[in-house]
mmCIF file of C-alpha atoms and ligand atoms in Angstrom:
data_model
loop_
_atom_site.group_PDB
_atom_site.id
_atom_site.type_symbol
_atom_site.label_atom_id
_atom_site.label_comp_id
_atom_site.label_asym_id
_atom_site.label_seq_id
_atom_site.Cartn_x
_atom_site.Cartn_y
_atom_site.Cartn_z
ATOM 1 C CA MET A 289 0.000 0.000 0.000
ATOM 2 C CA SER A 290 1.565 3.319 -1.007
ATOM 3 C CA LEU A 291 -0.852 6.167 -1.554
ATOM 4 C CA PRO A 292 0.479 9.706 -1.851
ATOM 5 C CA VAL A 293 1.104 11.302 1.554
ATOM 6 C CA LYS A 294 2.045 14.852 2.466
ATOM 7 C CA GLN A 295 4.012 15.635 5.610
ATOM 8 C CA LEU A 296 2.071 17.631 8.199
ATOM 9 C CA LEU A 297 4.301 17.267 11.305
ATOM 10 C CA SER A 298 8.015 16.509 11.020
ATOM 11 C CA GLU A 299 9.999 14.202 13.298
ATOM 12 C CA GLU A 300 11.510 17.295 14.958
ATOM 13 C CA GLN A 301 8.097 18.832 15.613
ATOM 14 C CA LEU A 302 6.808 15.528 17.008
ATOM 15 C CA ARG A 303 9.800 15.193 19.310
ATOM 16 C CA ALA A 304 9.256 18.716 20.647
ATOM 17 C CA GLY A 305 5.516 18.077 21.136
ATOM 18 C CA VAL A 306 6.027 14.762 22.931
ATOM 19 C CA THR A 307 8.721 16.307 25.150
ATOM 20 C CA ARG A 308 6.274 19.052 26.123
ATOM 21 C CA LEU A 309 3.593 16.428 26.912
ATOM 22 C CA SER A 310 6.058 14.519 29.097
ATOM 23 C CA ARG A 311 6.940 17.681 31.064
ATOM 24 C CA GLU A 312 3.292 18.546 31.663
ATOM 25 C CA ILE A 313 2.456 14.991 32.739
ATOM 26 C CA SER A 314 5.381 14.722 35.177
ATOM 27 C CA GLN A 315 4.709 18.157 36.664
ATOM 28 C CA HIS A 316 1.085 17.216 37.411
ATOM 29 C CA ALA A 317 2.096 13.851 38.864
ATOM 30 C CA GLN A 318 3.813 15.666 41.776
ATOM 31 C CA GLY A 319 5.936 12.685 42.626
ATOM 32 C CA ARG A 320 3.086 10.159 42.740
ATOM 33 C CA PRO A 321 3.487 7.028 40.627
ATOM 34 C CA LEU A 322 1.366 6.909 37.460
ATOM 35 C CA MET A 323 -0.334 4.156 35.510
ATOM 36 C CA ILE A 324 0.086 4.994 31.816
ATOM 37 C CA VAL A 325 -2.631 3.269 29.761
ATOM 38 C CA GLY A 326 -2.117 3.104 25.993
ATOM 39 C CA VAL A 327 -5.079 2.634 23.656
ATOM 40 C CA LEU A 328 -4.295 -0.020 21.045
ATOM 41 C CA THR A 329 -3.183 0.171 18.352
ATOM 42 C CA GLY A 330 -2.709 3.809 17.424
ATOM 43 C CA SER A 331 -0.966 4.896 20.644
ATOM 44 C CA VAL A 332 1.969 2.459 20.536
ATOM 45 C CA VAL A 333 4.521 4.808 18.936
ATOM 46 C CA LEU A 334 3.587 7.727 21.211
ATOM 47 C CA LEU A 335 3.533 5.397 24.233
ATOM 48 C CA ALA A 336 7.057 4.107 23.526
ATOM 49 C CA ASP A 337 8.485 7.603 23.040
ATOM 50 C CA LEU A 338 6.580 9.231 25.897
ATOM 51 C CA ILE A 339 7.355 6.738 28.668
ATOM 52 C CA ARG A 340 11.089 7.023 27.936
ATOM 53 C CA LEU A 341 10.854 10.778 28.539
ATOM 54 C CA LEU A 342 8.983 10.372 31.845
ATOM 55 C CA ASP A 343 11.515 10.284 34.653
ATOM 56 C CA ILE A 344 8.962 9.288 37.317
ATOM 57 C CA PRO A 345 7.814 5.931 38.701
ATOM 58 C CA LEU A 346 5.183 4.468 36.389
ATOM 59 C CA ARG A 347 3.507 1.292 35.258
ATOM 60 C CA VAL A 348 2.147 0.613 31.775
ATOM 61 C CA GLY A 349 -1.157 -0.972 30.765
ATOM 62 C CA LEU A 350 -3.018 -1.407 27.494
ATOM 63 C CA VAL A 351 -6.661 -1.355 26.452
ATOM 64 C CA GLN A 352 -8.140 -2.115 23.088
ATOM 65 C CA ALA A 353 -10.952 0.000 21.699
ATOM 66 C CA SER A 354 -12.858 -0.822 18.560
ATOM 67 C CA SER A 355 -15.723 1.215 17.292
ATOM 68 C CA TYR A 356 -18.056 -0.242 14.750
ATOM 69 C CA ARG A 357 -18.995 2.826 12.788
ATOM 70 C CA GLY A 358 -22.742 3.250 12.497
ATOM 71 C CA THR A 359 -24.547 4.986 9.682
ATOM 72 C CA ALA A 360 -24.860 8.758 9.451
ATOM 73 C CA THR A 361 -27.871 8.602 11.770
ATOM 74 C CA THR A 362 -26.807 5.892 14.262
ATOM 75 C CA PRO A 363 -23.635 6.355 16.320
ATOM 76 C CA GLY A 364 -20.951 3.675 16.144
ATOM 77 C CA GLU A 365 -20.808 1.282 19.073
ATOM 78 C CA LEU A 366 -17.637 1.334 21.157
ATOM 79 C CA THR A 367 -16.239 -1.957 22.473
ATOM 80 C CA ILE A 368 -13.504 -1.812 25.106
ATOM 81 C CA ASN A 369 -11.324 -4.821 25.851
ATOM 82 C CA ALA A 370 -9.597 -4.350 29.210
ATOM 83 C CA GLU A 371 -8.101 -7.866 29.506
ATOM 84 C CA LEU A 372 -4.570 -6.481 29.090
ATOM 85 C CA LEU A 373 -5.059 -3.913 31.835
ATOM 86 C CA PRO A 374 -3.383 -4.339 35.265
ATOM 87 C CA ASP A 375 -5.436 -3.607 38.394
ATOM 88 C CA VAL A 376 -6.145 0.145 38.301
ATOM 89 C CA ARG A 377 -7.860 0.394 41.696
ATOM 90 C CA GLY A 378 -6.495 3.423 43.572
ATOM 91 C CA GLN A 379 -4.160 4.336 40.700
ATOM 92 C CA ASP A 380 -3.606 7.735 39.106
ATOM 93 C CA VAL A 381 -4.152 6.862 35.452
ATOM 94 C CA VAL A 382 -3.167 8.771 32.323
ATOM 95 C CA VAL A 383 -4.798 7.386 29.163
ATOM 96 C CA ILE A 384 -2.701 7.854 26.011
ATOM 97 C CA ASP A 385 -4.267 7.913 22.539
ATOM 98 C CA ASP A 386 -3.119 8.898 19.084
ATOM 99 C CA ILE A 387 -5.916 11.280 18.180
ATOM 100 C CA PHE A 388 -8.992 12.919 19.674
ATOM 101 C CA ASP A 389 -11.502 13.082 16.816
ATOM 102 C CA THR A 390 -15.148 12.999 17.963
ATOM 103 C CA GLY A 391 -13.931 12.143 21.488
ATOM 104 C CA HIS A 392 -16.253 9.156 21.969
ATOM 105 C CA THR A 393 -13.396 6.649 22.300
ATOM 106 C CA LEU A 394 -11.670 8.566 25.089
ATOM 107 C CA VAL A 395 -14.928 9.264 26.947
ATOM 108 C CA GLY A 396 -15.774 5.536 26.898
ATOM 109 C CA ILE A 397 -12.335 4.423 28.067
ATOM 110 C CA MET A 398 -12.136 7.031 30.839
ATOM 111 C CA ALA A 399 -15.572 6.004 32.134
ATOM 112 C CA GLN A 400 -14.474 2.355 32.142
ATOM 113 C CA LEU A 401 -11.280 3.164 34.076
ATOM 114 C CA GLU A 402 -13.271 5.147 36.620
ATOM 115 C CA SER A 403 -15.736 2.293 37.048
ATOM 116 C CA LEU A 404 -12.774 -0.072 37.611
ATOM 117 C CA GLY A 405 -11.799 2.070 40.612
ATOM 118 C CA ALA A 406 -9.006 4.335 39.362
ATOM 119 C CA ARG A 407 -8.225 7.158 41.821
ATOM 120 C CA SER A 408 -7.940 9.713 39.034
ATOM 121 C CA VAL A 409 -8.087 9.511 35.235
ATOM 122 C CA ARG A 410 -6.436 12.027 32.929
ATOM 123 C CA SER A 411 -5.971 11.876 29.174
ATOM 124 C CA ALA A 412 -3.175 12.720 26.751
ATOM 125 C CA VAL A 413 -3.437 12.708 22.970
ATOM 126 C CA LEU A 414 -0.873 13.441 20.294
ATOM 127 C CA LEU A 415 -3.383 15.121 17.982
ATOM 128 C CA ARG A 416 -6.779 16.771 18.273
ATOM 129 C CA LYS A 417 -9.231 17.721 15.527
ATOM 130 C CA ALA A 418 -10.963 20.336 17.680
ATOM 131 C CA GLU A 419 -13.754 21.126 15.254
ATOM 132 C CA ARG A 420 -14.908 17.468 15.239
ATOM 133 C CA CYS A 421 -15.513 17.212 19.006
ATOM 134 C CA GLU A 422 -18.918 15.731 19.914
ATOM 135 C CA VAL A 423 -18.419 15.247 23.653
ATOM 136 C CA ASP A 424 -18.296 17.344 26.801
ATOM 137 C CA LEU A 425 -14.667 16.503 27.524
ATOM 138 C CA ALA A 426 -11.342 18.098 26.645
ATOM 139 C CA PRO A 427 -8.144 16.032 26.818
ATOM 140 C CA ASP A 428 -5.875 17.131 29.676
ATOM 141 C CA TYR A 429 -2.755 17.082 27.484
ATOM 142 C CA VAL A 430 -2.712 17.766 23.722
ATOM 143 C CA GLY A 431 0.349 17.538 21.494
ATOM 144 C CA PHE A 432 -0.982 19.367 18.438
ATOM 145 C CA ASP A 433 -4.297 20.772 17.227
ATOM 146 C CA ILE A 434 -4.724 19.891 13.561
ATOM 147 C CA PRO A 435 -7.278 20.743 10.871
ATOM 148 C CA ASN A 436 -10.022 18.298 9.936
ATOM 149 C CA LEU A 437 -7.907 16.111 7.618
ATOM 150 C CA PHE A 438 -7.314 12.360 7.584
ATOM 151 C CA VAL A 439 -3.819 11.768 8.939
ATOM 152 C CA VAL A 440 -1.483 8.769 9.135
ATOM 153 C CA GLY A 441 1.933 7.952 10.584
ATOM 154 C CA TYR A 442 3.520 7.901 14.059
ATOM 155 C CA GLY A 443 1.021 5.173 15.012
ATOM 156 C CA LEU A 444 -1.983 6.450 13.066
ATOM 157 C CA ASP A 445 -3.236 4.181 10.311
ATOM 158 C CA TYR A 446 -5.318 3.848 7.218
ATOM 159 C CA ASN A 447 -6.547 0.218 7.199
ATOM 160 C CA ASP A 448 -3.584 -0.629 9.511
ATOM 161 C CA HIS A 449 -1.035 0.756 7.033
ATOM 162 C CA TYR A 450 1.361 3.703 7.533
ATOM 163 C CA ARG A 451 1.703 3.355 11.335
ATOM 164 C CA ASN A 452 5.486 3.150 10.871
ATOM 165 C CA LEU A 453 5.955 6.559 9.213
ATOM 166 C CA PRO A 454 8.211 8.559 11.581
ATOM 167 C CA TYR A 455 6.261 11.733 10.755
ATOM 168 C CA VAL A 456 2.531 12.603 10.573
ATOM 169 C CA ALA A 457 1.159 12.999 7.053
ATOM 170 C CA THR A 458 -2.162 13.695 5.385
ATOM 171 C CA LEU A 459 -3.618 11.188 2.960
ATOM 172 C CA ASP A 460 -5.138 12.608 -0.175
ATOM 173 C CA GLU A 461 -8.914 12.389 0.450
ATOM 174 C CA ASP A 462 -9.534 11.480 -3.192
ATOM 175 C CA GLU A 463 -7.542 8.282 -2.630
ATOM 176 C CA LEU A 464 -9.725 7.097 0.272
HETATM 177 P P1 IMP B 558 -12.994 9.290 18.236
HETATM 178 O O1 IMP B 558 -13.687 8.305 19.105
HETATM 179 O O2 IMP B 558 -13.887 9.833 17.160
HETATM 180 O O3 IMP B 558 -12.292 10.392 18.992
HETATM 181 O O4 IMP B 558 -11.948 8.477 17.394
HETATM 182 C C1 IMP B 558 -10.684 8.239 17.785
HETATM 183 C C2 IMP B 558 -10.101 7.126 16.930
HETATM 184 O O5 IMP B 558 -10.469 7.267 15.533
HETATM 185 C C3 IMP B 558 -8.608 7.242 16.970
HETATM 186 O O6 IMP B 558 -8.065 6.483 18.031
HETATM 187 C C4 IMP B 558 -8.208 6.713 15.617
HETATM 188 O O7 IMP B 558 -8.079 5.306 15.674
HETATM 189 C C5 IMP B 558 -9.355 7.018 14.695
HETATM 190 N N1 IMP B 558 -9.093 8.231 13.879
HETATM 191 C C6 IMP B 558 -9.752 9.404 13.927
HETATM 192 N N2 IMP B 558 -9.250 10.284 13.039
HETATM 193 C C7 IMP B 558 -8.233 9.649 12.407
HETATM 194 C C8 IMP B 558 -7.295 10.050 11.374
HETATM 195 O O8 IMP B 558 -7.272 11.172 10.835
HETATM 196 N N3 IMP B 558 -6.391 9.096 10.999
HETATM 197 C C9 IMP B 558 -6.349 7.858 11.547
HETATM 198 N N4 IMP B 558 -7.192 7.454 12.510
HETATM 199 C C10 IMP B 558 -8.124 8.340 12.934
HETATM 200 MG MG1 MG B 559 -7.102 4.165 17.168
#
């Protein structure tokens, strides 16, 4: 698969953005250990880079979220698989995702973590398409606000391709 892509965020920009996220997250942690929860599969590149910049005690967990897109009139249904998640009871959790689009995925996962007994739940995303937001929640940490374009790379995919691009690129809409 090799459709034309156009670079939106360079490796240097991504490194600076992820470094800023790591500083904000460690400052808020105030010395308490964190449970960093990555949302599969899009967060894996960010997760790997971010945790190596966090010089604080932390544990790592994973959740899988799949949303079966509905039609234009029915919302997609979100399924959360928490089998890979360690015990979060009493933990200060930071959920990590690649992109905040409508926000439904993050809202669902944060509610699940709260119902599992987390002490606090914050969220960090690499990218946000602010104009697409459909929920009453803002991520606590945002790497970059981007326009409403379909993007790939640095973990983000189109049909599971392009996750390995070291930069973030837009895919030509006409090719989708
Ligand atoms: P939300 O529930 O609408 O916020 O959707 C978030 C999920 O949709 C992300 O974790 C991505 O998997 C996917 N997604 C949304 N926009 C894009 C994009 O531009 N490129 C790739 N995946 C996207
Ligand atoms: Mg995803």
